[in-house]
PDB file of C-alpha atoms in Angstrom:
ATOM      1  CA  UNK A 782    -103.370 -70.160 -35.828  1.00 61.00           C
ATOM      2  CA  UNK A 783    -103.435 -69.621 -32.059  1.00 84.00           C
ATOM      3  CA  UNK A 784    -104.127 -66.585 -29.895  1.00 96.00           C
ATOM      4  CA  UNK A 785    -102.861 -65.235 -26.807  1.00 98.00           C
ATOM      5  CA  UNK A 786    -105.693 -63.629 -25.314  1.00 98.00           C
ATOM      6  CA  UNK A 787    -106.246 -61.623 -21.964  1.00 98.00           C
ATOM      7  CA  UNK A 788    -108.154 -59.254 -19.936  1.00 98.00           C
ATOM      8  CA  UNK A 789    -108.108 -56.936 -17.153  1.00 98.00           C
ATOM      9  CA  UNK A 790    -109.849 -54.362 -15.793  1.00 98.00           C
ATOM     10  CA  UNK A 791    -108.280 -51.237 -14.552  1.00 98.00           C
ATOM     11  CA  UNK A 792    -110.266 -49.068 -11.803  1.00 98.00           C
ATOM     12  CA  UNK A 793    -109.373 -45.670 -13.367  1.00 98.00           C
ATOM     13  CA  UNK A 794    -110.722 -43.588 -16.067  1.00 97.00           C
ATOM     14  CA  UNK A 795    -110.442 -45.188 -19.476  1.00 98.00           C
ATOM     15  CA  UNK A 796    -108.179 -42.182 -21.039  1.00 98.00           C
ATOM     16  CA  UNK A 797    -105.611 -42.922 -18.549  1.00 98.00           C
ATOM     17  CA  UNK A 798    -105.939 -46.717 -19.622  1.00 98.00           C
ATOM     18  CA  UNK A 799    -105.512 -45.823 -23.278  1.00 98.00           C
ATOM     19  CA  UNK A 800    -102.698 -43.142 -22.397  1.00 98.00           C
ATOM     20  CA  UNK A 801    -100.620 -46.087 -21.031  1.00 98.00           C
ATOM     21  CA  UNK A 802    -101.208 -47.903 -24.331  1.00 98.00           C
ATOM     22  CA  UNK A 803    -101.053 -45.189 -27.203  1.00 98.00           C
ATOM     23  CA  UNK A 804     -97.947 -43.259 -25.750  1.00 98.00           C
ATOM     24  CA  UNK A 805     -94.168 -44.126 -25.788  1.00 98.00           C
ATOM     25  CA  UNK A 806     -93.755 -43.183 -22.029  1.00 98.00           C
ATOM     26  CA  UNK A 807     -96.805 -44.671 -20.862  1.00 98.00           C
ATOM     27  CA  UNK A 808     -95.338 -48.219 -22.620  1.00 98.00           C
ATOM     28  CA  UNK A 809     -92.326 -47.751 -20.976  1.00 98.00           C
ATOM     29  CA  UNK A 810     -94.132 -47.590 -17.573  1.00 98.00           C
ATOM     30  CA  UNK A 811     -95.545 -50.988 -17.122  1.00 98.00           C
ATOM     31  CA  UNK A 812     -93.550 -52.745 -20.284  1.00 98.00           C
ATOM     32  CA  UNK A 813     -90.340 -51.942 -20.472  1.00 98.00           C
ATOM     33  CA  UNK A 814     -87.991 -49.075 -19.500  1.00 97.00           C
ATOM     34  CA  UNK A 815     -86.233 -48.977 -22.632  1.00 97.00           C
ATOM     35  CA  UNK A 816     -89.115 -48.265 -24.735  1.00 98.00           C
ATOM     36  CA  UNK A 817     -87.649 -45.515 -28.035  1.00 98.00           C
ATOM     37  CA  UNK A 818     -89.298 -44.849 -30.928  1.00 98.00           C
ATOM     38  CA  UNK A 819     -92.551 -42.802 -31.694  1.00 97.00           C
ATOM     39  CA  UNK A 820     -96.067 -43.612 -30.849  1.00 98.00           C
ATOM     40  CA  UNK A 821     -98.004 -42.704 -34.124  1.00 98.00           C
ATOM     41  CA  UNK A 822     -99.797 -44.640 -36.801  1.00 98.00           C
ATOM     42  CA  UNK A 823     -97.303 -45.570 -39.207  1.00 98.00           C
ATOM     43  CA  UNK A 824     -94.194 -44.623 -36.671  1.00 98.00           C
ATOM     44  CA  UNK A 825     -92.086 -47.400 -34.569  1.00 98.00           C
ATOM     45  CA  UNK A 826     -91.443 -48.102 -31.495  1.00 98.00           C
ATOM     46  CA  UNK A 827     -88.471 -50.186 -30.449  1.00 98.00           C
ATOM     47  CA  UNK A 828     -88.388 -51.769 -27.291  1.00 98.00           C
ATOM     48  CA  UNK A 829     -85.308 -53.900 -25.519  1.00 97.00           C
ATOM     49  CA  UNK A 830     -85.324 -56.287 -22.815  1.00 96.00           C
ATOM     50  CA  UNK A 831     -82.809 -56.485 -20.190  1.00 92.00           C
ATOM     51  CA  UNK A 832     -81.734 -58.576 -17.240  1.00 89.00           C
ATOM     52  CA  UNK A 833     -78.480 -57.613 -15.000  1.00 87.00           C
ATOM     53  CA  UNK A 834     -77.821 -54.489 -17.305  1.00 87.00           C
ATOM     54  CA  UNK A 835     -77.100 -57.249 -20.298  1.00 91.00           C
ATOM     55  CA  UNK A 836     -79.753 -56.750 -23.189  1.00 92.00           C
ATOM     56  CA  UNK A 837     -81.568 -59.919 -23.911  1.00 90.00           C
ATOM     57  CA  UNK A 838     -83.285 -59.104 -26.953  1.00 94.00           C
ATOM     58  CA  UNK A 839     -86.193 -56.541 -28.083  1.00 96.00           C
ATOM     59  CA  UNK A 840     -89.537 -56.219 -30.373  1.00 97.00           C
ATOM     60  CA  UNK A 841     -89.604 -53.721 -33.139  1.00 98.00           C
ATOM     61  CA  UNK A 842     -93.258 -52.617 -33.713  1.00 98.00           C
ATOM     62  CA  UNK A 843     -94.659 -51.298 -36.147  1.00 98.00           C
ATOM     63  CA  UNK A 844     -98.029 -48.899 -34.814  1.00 98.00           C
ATOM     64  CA  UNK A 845    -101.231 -49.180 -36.970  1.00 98.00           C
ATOM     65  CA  UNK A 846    -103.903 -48.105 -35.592  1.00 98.00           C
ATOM     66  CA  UNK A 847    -104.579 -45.602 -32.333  1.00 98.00           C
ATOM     67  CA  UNK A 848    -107.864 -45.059 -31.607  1.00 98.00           C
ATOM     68  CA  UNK A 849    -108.771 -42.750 -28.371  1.00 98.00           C
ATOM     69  CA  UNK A 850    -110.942 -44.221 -25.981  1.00 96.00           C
ATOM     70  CA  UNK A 851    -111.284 -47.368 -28.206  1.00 98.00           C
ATOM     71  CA  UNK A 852    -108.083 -49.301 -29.711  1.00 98.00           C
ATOM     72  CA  UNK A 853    -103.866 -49.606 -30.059  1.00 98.00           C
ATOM     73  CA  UNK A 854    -102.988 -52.198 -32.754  1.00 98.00           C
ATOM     74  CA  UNK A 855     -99.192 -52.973 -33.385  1.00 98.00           C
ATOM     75  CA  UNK A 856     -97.362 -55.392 -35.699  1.00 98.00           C
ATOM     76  CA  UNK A 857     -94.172 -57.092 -34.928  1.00 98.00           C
ATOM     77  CA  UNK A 858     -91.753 -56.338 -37.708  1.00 98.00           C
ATOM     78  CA  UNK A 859     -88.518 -57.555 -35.720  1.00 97.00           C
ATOM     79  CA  UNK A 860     -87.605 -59.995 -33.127  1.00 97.00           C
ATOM     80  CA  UNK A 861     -87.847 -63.309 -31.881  1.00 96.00           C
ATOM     81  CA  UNK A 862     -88.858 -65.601 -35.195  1.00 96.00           C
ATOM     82  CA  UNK A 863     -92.227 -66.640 -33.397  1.00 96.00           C
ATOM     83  CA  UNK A 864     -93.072 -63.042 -33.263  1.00 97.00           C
ATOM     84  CA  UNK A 865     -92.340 -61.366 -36.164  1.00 97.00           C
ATOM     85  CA  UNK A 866     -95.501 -60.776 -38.619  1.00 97.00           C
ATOM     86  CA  UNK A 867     -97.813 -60.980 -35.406  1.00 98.00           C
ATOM     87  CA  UNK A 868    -100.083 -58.261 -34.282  1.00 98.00           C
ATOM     88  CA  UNK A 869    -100.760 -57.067 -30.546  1.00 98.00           C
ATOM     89  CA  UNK A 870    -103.284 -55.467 -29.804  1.00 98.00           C
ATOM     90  CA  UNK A 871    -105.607 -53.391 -26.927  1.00 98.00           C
ATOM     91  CA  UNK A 872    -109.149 -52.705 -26.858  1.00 98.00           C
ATOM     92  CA  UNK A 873    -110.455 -50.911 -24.439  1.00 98.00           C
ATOM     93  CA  UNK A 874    -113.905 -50.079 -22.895  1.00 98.00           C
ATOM     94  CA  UNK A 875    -115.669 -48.542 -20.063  1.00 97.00           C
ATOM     95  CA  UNK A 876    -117.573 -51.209 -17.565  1.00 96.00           C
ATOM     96  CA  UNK A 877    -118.922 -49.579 -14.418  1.00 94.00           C
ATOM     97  CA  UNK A 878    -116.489 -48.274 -12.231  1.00 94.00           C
ATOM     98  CA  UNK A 879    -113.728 -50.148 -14.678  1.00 97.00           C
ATOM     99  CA  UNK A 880    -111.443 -49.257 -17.766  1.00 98.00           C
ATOM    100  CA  UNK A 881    -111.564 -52.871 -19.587  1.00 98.00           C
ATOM    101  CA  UNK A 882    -108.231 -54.289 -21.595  1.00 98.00           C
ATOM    102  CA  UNK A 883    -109.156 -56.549 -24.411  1.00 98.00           C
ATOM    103  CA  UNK A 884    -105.625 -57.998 -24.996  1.00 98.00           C
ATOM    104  CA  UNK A 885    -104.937 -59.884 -28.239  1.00 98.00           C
ATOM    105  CA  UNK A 886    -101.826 -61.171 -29.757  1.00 98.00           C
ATOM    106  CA  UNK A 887    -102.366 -63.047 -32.980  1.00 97.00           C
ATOM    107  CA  UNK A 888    -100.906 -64.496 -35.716  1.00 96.00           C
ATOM    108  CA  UNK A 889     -98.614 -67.433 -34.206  1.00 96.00           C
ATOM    109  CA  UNK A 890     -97.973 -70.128 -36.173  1.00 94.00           C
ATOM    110  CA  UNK A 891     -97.567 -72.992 -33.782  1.00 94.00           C
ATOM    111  CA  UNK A 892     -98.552 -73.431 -29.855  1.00 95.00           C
ATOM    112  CA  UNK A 893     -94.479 -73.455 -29.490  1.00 96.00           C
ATOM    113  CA  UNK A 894     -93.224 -73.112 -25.935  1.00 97.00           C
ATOM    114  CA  UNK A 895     -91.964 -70.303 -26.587  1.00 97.00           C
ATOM    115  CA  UNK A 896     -95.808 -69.156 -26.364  1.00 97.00           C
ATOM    116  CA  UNK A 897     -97.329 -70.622 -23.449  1.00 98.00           C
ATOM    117  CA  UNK A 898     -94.545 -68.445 -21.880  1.00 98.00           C
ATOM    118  CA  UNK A 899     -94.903 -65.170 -23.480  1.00 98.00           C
ATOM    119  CA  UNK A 900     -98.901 -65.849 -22.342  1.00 98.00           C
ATOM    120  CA  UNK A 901     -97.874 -66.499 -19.053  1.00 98.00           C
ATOM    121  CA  UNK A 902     -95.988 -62.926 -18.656  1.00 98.00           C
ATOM    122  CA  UNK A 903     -98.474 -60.700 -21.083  1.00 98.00           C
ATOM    123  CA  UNK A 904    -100.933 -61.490 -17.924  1.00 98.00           C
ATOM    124  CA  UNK A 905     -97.550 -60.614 -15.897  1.00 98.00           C
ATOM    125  CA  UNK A 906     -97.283 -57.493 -18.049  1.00 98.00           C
ATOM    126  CA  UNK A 907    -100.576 -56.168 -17.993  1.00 98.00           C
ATOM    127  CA  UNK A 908    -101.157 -56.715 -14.069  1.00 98.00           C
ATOM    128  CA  UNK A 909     -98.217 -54.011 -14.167  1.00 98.00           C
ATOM    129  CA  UNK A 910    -100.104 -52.258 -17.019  1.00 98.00           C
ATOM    130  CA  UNK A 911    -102.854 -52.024 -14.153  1.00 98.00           C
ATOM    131  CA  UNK A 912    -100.420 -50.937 -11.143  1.00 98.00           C
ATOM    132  CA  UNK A 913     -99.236 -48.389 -13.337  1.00 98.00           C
ATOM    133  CA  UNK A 914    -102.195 -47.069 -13.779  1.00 98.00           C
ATOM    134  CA  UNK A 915    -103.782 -47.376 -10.696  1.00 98.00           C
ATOM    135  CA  UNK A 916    -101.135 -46.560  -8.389  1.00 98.00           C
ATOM    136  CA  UNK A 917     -98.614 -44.364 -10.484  1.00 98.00           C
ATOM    137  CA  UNK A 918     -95.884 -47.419 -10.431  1.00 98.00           C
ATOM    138  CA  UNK A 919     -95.979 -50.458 -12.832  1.00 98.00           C
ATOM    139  CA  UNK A 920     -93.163 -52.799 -12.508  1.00 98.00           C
ATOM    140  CA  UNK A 921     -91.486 -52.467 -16.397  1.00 98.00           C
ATOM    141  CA  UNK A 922     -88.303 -54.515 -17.257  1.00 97.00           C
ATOM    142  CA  UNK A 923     -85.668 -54.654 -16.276  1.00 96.00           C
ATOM    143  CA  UNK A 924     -87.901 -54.722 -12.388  1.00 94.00           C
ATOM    144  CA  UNK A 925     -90.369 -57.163 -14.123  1.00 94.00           C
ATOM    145  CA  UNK A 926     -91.252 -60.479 -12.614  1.00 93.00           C
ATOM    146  CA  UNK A 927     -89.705 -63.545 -13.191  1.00 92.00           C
ATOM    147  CA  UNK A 928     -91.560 -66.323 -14.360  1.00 94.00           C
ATOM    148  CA  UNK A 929     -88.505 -68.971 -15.226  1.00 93.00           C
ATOM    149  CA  UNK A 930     -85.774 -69.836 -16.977  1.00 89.00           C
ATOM    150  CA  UNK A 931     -87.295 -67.842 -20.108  1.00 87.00           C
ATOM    151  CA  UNK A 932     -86.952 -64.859 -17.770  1.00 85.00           C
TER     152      UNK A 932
ATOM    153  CA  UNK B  73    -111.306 -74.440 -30.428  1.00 61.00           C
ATOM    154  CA  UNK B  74    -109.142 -71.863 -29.020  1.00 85.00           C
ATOM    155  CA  UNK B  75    -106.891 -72.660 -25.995  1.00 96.00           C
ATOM    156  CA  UNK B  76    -105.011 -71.595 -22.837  1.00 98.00           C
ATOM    157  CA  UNK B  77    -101.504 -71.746 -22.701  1.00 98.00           C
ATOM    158  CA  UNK B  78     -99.141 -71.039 -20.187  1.00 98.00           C
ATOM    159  CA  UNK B  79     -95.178 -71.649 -18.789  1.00 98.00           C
ATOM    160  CA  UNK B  80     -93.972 -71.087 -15.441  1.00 98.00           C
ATOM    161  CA  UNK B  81     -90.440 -72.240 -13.939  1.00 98.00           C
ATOM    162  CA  UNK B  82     -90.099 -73.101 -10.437  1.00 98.00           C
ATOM    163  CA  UNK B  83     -86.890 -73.596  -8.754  1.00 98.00           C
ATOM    164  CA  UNK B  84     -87.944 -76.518  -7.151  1.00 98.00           C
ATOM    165  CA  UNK B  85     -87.866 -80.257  -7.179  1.00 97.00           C
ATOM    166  CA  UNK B  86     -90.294 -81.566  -9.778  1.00 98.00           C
ATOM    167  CA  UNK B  87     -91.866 -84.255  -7.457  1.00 98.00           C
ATOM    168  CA  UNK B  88     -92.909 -80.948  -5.141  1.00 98.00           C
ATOM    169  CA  UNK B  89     -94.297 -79.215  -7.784  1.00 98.00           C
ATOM    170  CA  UNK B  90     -96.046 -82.470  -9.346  1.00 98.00           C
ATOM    171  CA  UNK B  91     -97.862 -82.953  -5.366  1.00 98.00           C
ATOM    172  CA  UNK B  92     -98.860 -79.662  -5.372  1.00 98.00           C
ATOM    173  CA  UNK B  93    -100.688 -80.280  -8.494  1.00 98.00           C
ATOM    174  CA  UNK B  94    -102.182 -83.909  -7.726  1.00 98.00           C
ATOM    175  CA  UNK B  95    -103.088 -83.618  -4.042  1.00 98.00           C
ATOM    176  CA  UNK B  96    -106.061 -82.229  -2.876  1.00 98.00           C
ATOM    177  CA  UNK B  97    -104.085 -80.574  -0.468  1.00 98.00           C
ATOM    178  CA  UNK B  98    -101.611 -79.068  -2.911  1.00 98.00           C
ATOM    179  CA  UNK B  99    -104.543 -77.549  -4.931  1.00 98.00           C
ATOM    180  CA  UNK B 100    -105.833 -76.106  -2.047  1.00 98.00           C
ATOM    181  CA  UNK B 101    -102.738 -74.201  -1.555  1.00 98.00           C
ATOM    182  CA  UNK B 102    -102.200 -72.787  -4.824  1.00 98.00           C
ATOM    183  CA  UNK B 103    -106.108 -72.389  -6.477  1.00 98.00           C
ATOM    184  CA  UNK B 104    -108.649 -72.076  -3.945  1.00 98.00           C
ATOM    185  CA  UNK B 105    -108.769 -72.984   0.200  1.00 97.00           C
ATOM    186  CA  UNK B 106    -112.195 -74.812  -0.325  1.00 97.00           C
ATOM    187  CA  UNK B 107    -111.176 -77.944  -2.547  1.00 98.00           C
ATOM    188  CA  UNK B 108    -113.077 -81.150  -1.562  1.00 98.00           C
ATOM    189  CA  UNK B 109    -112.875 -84.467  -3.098  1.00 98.00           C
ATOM    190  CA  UNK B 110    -110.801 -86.773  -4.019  1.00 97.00           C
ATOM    191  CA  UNK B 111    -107.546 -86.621  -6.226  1.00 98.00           C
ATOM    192  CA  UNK B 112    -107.824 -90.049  -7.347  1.00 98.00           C
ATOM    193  CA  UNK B 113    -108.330 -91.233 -11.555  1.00 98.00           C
ATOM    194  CA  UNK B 114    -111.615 -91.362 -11.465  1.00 98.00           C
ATOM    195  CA  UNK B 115    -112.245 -89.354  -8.549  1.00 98.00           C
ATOM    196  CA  UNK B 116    -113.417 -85.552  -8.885  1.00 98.00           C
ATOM    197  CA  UNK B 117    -111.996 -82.469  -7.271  1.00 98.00           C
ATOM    198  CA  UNK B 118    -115.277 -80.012  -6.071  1.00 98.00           C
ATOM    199  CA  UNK B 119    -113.603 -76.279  -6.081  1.00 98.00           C
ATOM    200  CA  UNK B 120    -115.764 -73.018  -4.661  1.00 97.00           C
ATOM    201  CA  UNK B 121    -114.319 -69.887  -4.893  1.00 96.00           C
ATOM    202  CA  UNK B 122    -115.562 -67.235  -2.690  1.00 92.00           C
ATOM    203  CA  UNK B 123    -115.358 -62.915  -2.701  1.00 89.00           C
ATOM    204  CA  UNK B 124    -116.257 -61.716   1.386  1.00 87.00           C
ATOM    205  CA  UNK B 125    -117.536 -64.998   2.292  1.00 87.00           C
ATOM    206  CA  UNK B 126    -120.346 -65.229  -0.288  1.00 91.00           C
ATOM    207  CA  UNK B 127    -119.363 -68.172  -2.486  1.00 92.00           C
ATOM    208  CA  UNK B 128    -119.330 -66.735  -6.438  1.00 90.00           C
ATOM    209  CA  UNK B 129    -118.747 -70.391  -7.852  1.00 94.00           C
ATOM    210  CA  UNK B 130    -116.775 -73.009  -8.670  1.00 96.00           C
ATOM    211  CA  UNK B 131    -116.256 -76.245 -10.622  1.00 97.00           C
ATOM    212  CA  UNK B 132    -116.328 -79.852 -10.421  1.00 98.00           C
ATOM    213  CA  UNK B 133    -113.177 -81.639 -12.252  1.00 98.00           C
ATOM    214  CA  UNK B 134    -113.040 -85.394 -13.163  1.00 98.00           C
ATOM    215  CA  UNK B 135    -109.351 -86.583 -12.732  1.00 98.00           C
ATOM    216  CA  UNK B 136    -108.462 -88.168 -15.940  1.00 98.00           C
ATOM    217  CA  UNK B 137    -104.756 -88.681 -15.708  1.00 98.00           C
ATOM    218  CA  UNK B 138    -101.996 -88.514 -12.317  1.00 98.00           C
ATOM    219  CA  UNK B 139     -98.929 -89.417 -13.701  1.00 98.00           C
ATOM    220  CA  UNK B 140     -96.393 -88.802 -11.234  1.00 98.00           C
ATOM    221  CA  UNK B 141     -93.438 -86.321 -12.460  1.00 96.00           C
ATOM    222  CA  UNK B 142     -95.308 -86.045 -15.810  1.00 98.00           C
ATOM    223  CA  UNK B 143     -98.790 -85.177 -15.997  1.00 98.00           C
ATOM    224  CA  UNK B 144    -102.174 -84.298 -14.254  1.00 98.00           C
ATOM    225  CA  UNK B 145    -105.107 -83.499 -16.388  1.00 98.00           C
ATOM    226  CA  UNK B 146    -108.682 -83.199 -15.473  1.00 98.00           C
ATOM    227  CA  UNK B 147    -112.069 -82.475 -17.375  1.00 98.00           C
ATOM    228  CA  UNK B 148    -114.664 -80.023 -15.959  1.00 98.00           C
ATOM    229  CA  UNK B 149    -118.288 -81.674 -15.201  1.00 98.00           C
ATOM    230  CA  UNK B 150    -120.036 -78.876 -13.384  1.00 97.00           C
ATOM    231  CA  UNK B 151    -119.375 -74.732 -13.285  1.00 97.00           C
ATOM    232  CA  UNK B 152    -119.764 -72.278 -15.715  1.00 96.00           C
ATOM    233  CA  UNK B 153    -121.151 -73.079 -19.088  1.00 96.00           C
ATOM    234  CA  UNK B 154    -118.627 -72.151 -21.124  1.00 96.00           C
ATOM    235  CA  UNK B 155    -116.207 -74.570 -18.683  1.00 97.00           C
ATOM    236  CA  UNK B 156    -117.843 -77.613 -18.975  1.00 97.00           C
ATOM    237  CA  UNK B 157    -116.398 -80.175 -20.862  1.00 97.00           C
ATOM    238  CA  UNK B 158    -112.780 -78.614 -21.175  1.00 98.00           C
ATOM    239  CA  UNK B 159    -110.205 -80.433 -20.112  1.00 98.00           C
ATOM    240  CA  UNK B 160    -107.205 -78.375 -17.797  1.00 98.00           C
ATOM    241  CA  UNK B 161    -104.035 -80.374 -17.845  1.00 98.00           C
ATOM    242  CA  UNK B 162     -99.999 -79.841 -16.434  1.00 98.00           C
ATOM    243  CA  UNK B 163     -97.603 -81.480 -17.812  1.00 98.00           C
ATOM    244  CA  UNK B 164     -93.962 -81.465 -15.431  1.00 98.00           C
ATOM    245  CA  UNK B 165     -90.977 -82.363 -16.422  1.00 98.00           C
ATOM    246  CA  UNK B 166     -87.141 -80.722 -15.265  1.00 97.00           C
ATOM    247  CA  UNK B 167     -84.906 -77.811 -17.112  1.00 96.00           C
ATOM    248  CA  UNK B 168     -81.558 -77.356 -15.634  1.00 94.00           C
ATOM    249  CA  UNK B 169     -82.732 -75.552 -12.194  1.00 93.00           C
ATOM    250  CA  UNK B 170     -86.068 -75.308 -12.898  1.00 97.00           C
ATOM    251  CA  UNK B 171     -89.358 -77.742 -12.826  1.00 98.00           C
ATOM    252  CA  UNK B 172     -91.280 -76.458 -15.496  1.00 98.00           C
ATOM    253  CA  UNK B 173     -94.621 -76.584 -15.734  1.00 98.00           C
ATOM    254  CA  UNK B 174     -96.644 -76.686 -19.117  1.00 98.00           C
ATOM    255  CA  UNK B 175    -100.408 -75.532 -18.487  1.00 98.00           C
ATOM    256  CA  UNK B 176    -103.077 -76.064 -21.377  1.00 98.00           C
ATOM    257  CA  UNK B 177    -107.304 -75.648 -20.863  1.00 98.00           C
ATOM    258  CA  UNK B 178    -108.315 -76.848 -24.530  1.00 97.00           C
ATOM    259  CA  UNK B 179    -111.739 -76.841 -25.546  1.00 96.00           C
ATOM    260  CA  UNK B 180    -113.092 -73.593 -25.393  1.00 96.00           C
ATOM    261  CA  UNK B 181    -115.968 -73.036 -28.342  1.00 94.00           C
ATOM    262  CA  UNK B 182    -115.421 -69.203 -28.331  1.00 94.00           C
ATOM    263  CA  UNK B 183    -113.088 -67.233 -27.462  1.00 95.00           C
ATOM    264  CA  UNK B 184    -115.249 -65.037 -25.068  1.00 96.00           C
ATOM    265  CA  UNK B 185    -114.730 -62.201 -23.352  1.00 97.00           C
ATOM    266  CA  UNK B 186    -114.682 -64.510 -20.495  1.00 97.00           C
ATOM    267  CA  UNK B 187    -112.149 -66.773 -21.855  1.00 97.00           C
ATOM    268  CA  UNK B 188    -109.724 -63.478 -22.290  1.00 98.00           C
ATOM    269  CA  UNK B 189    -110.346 -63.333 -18.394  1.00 98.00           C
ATOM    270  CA  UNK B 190    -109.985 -67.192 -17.626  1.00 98.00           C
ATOM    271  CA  UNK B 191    -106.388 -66.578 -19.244  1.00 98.00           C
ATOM    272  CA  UNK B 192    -105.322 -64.009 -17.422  1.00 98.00           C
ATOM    273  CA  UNK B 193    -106.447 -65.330 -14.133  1.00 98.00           C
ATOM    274  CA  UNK B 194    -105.089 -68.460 -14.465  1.00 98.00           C
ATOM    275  CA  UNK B 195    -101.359 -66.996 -15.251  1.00 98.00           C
ATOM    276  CA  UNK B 196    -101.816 -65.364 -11.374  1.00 98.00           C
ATOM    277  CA  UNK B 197    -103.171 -68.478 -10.191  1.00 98.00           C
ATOM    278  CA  UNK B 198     -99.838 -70.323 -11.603  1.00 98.00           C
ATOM    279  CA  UNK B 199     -97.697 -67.579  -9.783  1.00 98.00           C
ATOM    280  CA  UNK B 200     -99.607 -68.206  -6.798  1.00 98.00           C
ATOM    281  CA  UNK B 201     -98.797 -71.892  -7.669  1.00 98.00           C
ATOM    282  CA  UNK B 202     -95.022 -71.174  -8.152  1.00 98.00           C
ATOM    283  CA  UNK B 203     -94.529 -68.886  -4.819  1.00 98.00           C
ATOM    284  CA  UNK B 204     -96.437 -71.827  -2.922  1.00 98.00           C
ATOM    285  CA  UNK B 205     -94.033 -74.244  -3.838  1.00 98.00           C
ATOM    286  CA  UNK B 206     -90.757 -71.747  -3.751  1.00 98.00           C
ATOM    287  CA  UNK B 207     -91.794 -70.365  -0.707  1.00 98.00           C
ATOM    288  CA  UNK B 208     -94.568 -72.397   1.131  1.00 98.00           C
ATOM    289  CA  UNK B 209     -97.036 -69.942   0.820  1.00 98.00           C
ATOM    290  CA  UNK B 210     -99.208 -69.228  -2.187  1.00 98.00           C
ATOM    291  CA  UNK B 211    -102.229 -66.669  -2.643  1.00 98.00           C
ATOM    292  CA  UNK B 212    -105.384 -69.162  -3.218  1.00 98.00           C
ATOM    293  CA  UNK B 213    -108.801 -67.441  -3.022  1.00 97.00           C
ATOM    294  CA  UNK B 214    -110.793 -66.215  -1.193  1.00 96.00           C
ATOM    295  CA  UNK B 215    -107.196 -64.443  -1.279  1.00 94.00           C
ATOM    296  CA  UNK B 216    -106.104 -64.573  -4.375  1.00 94.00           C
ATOM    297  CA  UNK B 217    -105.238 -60.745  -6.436  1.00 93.00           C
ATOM    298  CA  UNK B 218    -108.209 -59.483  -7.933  1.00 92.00           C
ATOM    299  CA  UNK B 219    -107.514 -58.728 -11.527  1.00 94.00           C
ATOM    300  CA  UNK B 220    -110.914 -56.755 -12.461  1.00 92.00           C
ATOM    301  CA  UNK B 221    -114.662 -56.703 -12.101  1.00 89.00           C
ATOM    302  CA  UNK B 222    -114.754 -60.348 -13.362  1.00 87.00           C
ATOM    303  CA  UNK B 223    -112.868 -60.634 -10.497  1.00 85.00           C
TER     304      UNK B 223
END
């Protein structure tokens, strides 16, 4: 088993942090545009991917846990094979003047490719998880940055 | 042992990429301004890193392997704790367009809180990596982003 892990820390109050975690428009502010679905333990929320207006490919996730102030926890239940069965999730904490992300996806199989990549743009992700917040404007697909030929 | 994985593609020729990688010079540009030593096997890199001219740190690296258009990999002698004896190695090698490079620190004991930040930061530090060799210019500190009170 190996983990993608990150963390950031977010100068703004940690309920705006956790808003932009536990709610379907705040995911679709620094993730991705087309984010559907509903944000509630036991709900879905469907998310799709998309470069030149054609859809690459999406995550279906599963939400189990929402904590305020403290936690987000999601399962993959569709999606790329390397990501289905995994879990994603966001802890957050207060640390002086910063909102803390504790970001954890786990449950890979292999150190595949496929993974050093999607590590590469979670940090990608969650530096626009932390424009979002900070400045009002996260950079979601299908404006998210390119990293390579993976997208 | 828990690792750090990361992809990035850069539309570039894969012996550029490889230099800026095994020259003191190239890691300079990318990583951190103030990079002494020598890039040699054997040799060690000495890397400071620096917040409003007040040096925060830094760490001494051991080249172990410069195999050019394939692989540079060192092992950290002096720096943070946690750092030392981990080994940091890119491997290079040419998709279509792209040179890709493959980025793994292995050897971690823990995966602490630290660790989650070493991840993060070194996905920006690759982006700085891949905009230095796409564009000639690359955001090393003392001017790299700032990704939280870790810095």
């Amino acid at each position: 088993m190996v983990d993608i892990l990150h963390r950031v820390g977010i100068k703004a109050p940690l309920d705006r942090v956790y808003k932009a975690l536990a709610t379907r428009e705040g995911v679709a502010g620094w993730w991705t545009t087309d984010t559907q679905g509903e944000s509630k333990v036991g709900g879905m929320l469907k998310t799709l991917f998309s470069v030149d207006g054609k859809v690459l490919g999406g995550f279906d996730l599963k939400v189990l846990e929402l904590t305020p102030g403290k936690r987000v926890l999601w399962q993959v239940v569709e999606g790329p094979p390397e990501w289905v069965g995994t879990r994603i999730g966001f802890e957050v904490k207060q640390e002086g003047d910063y909102s803390i992300v504790l970001f954890k996806h786990q449950g890979w199989k292999e150190p595949v490719e496929f993974m050093h990549h999607c590590s590469t743009k979670w940090a990608v992700y969650l530096m626009s998880l932390k424009s979002l917040v900070e400045t009002g404007t996260g950079q979601p697909s299908p404006d998210d940055v390119v990293i390579g030929d993976f997208h």
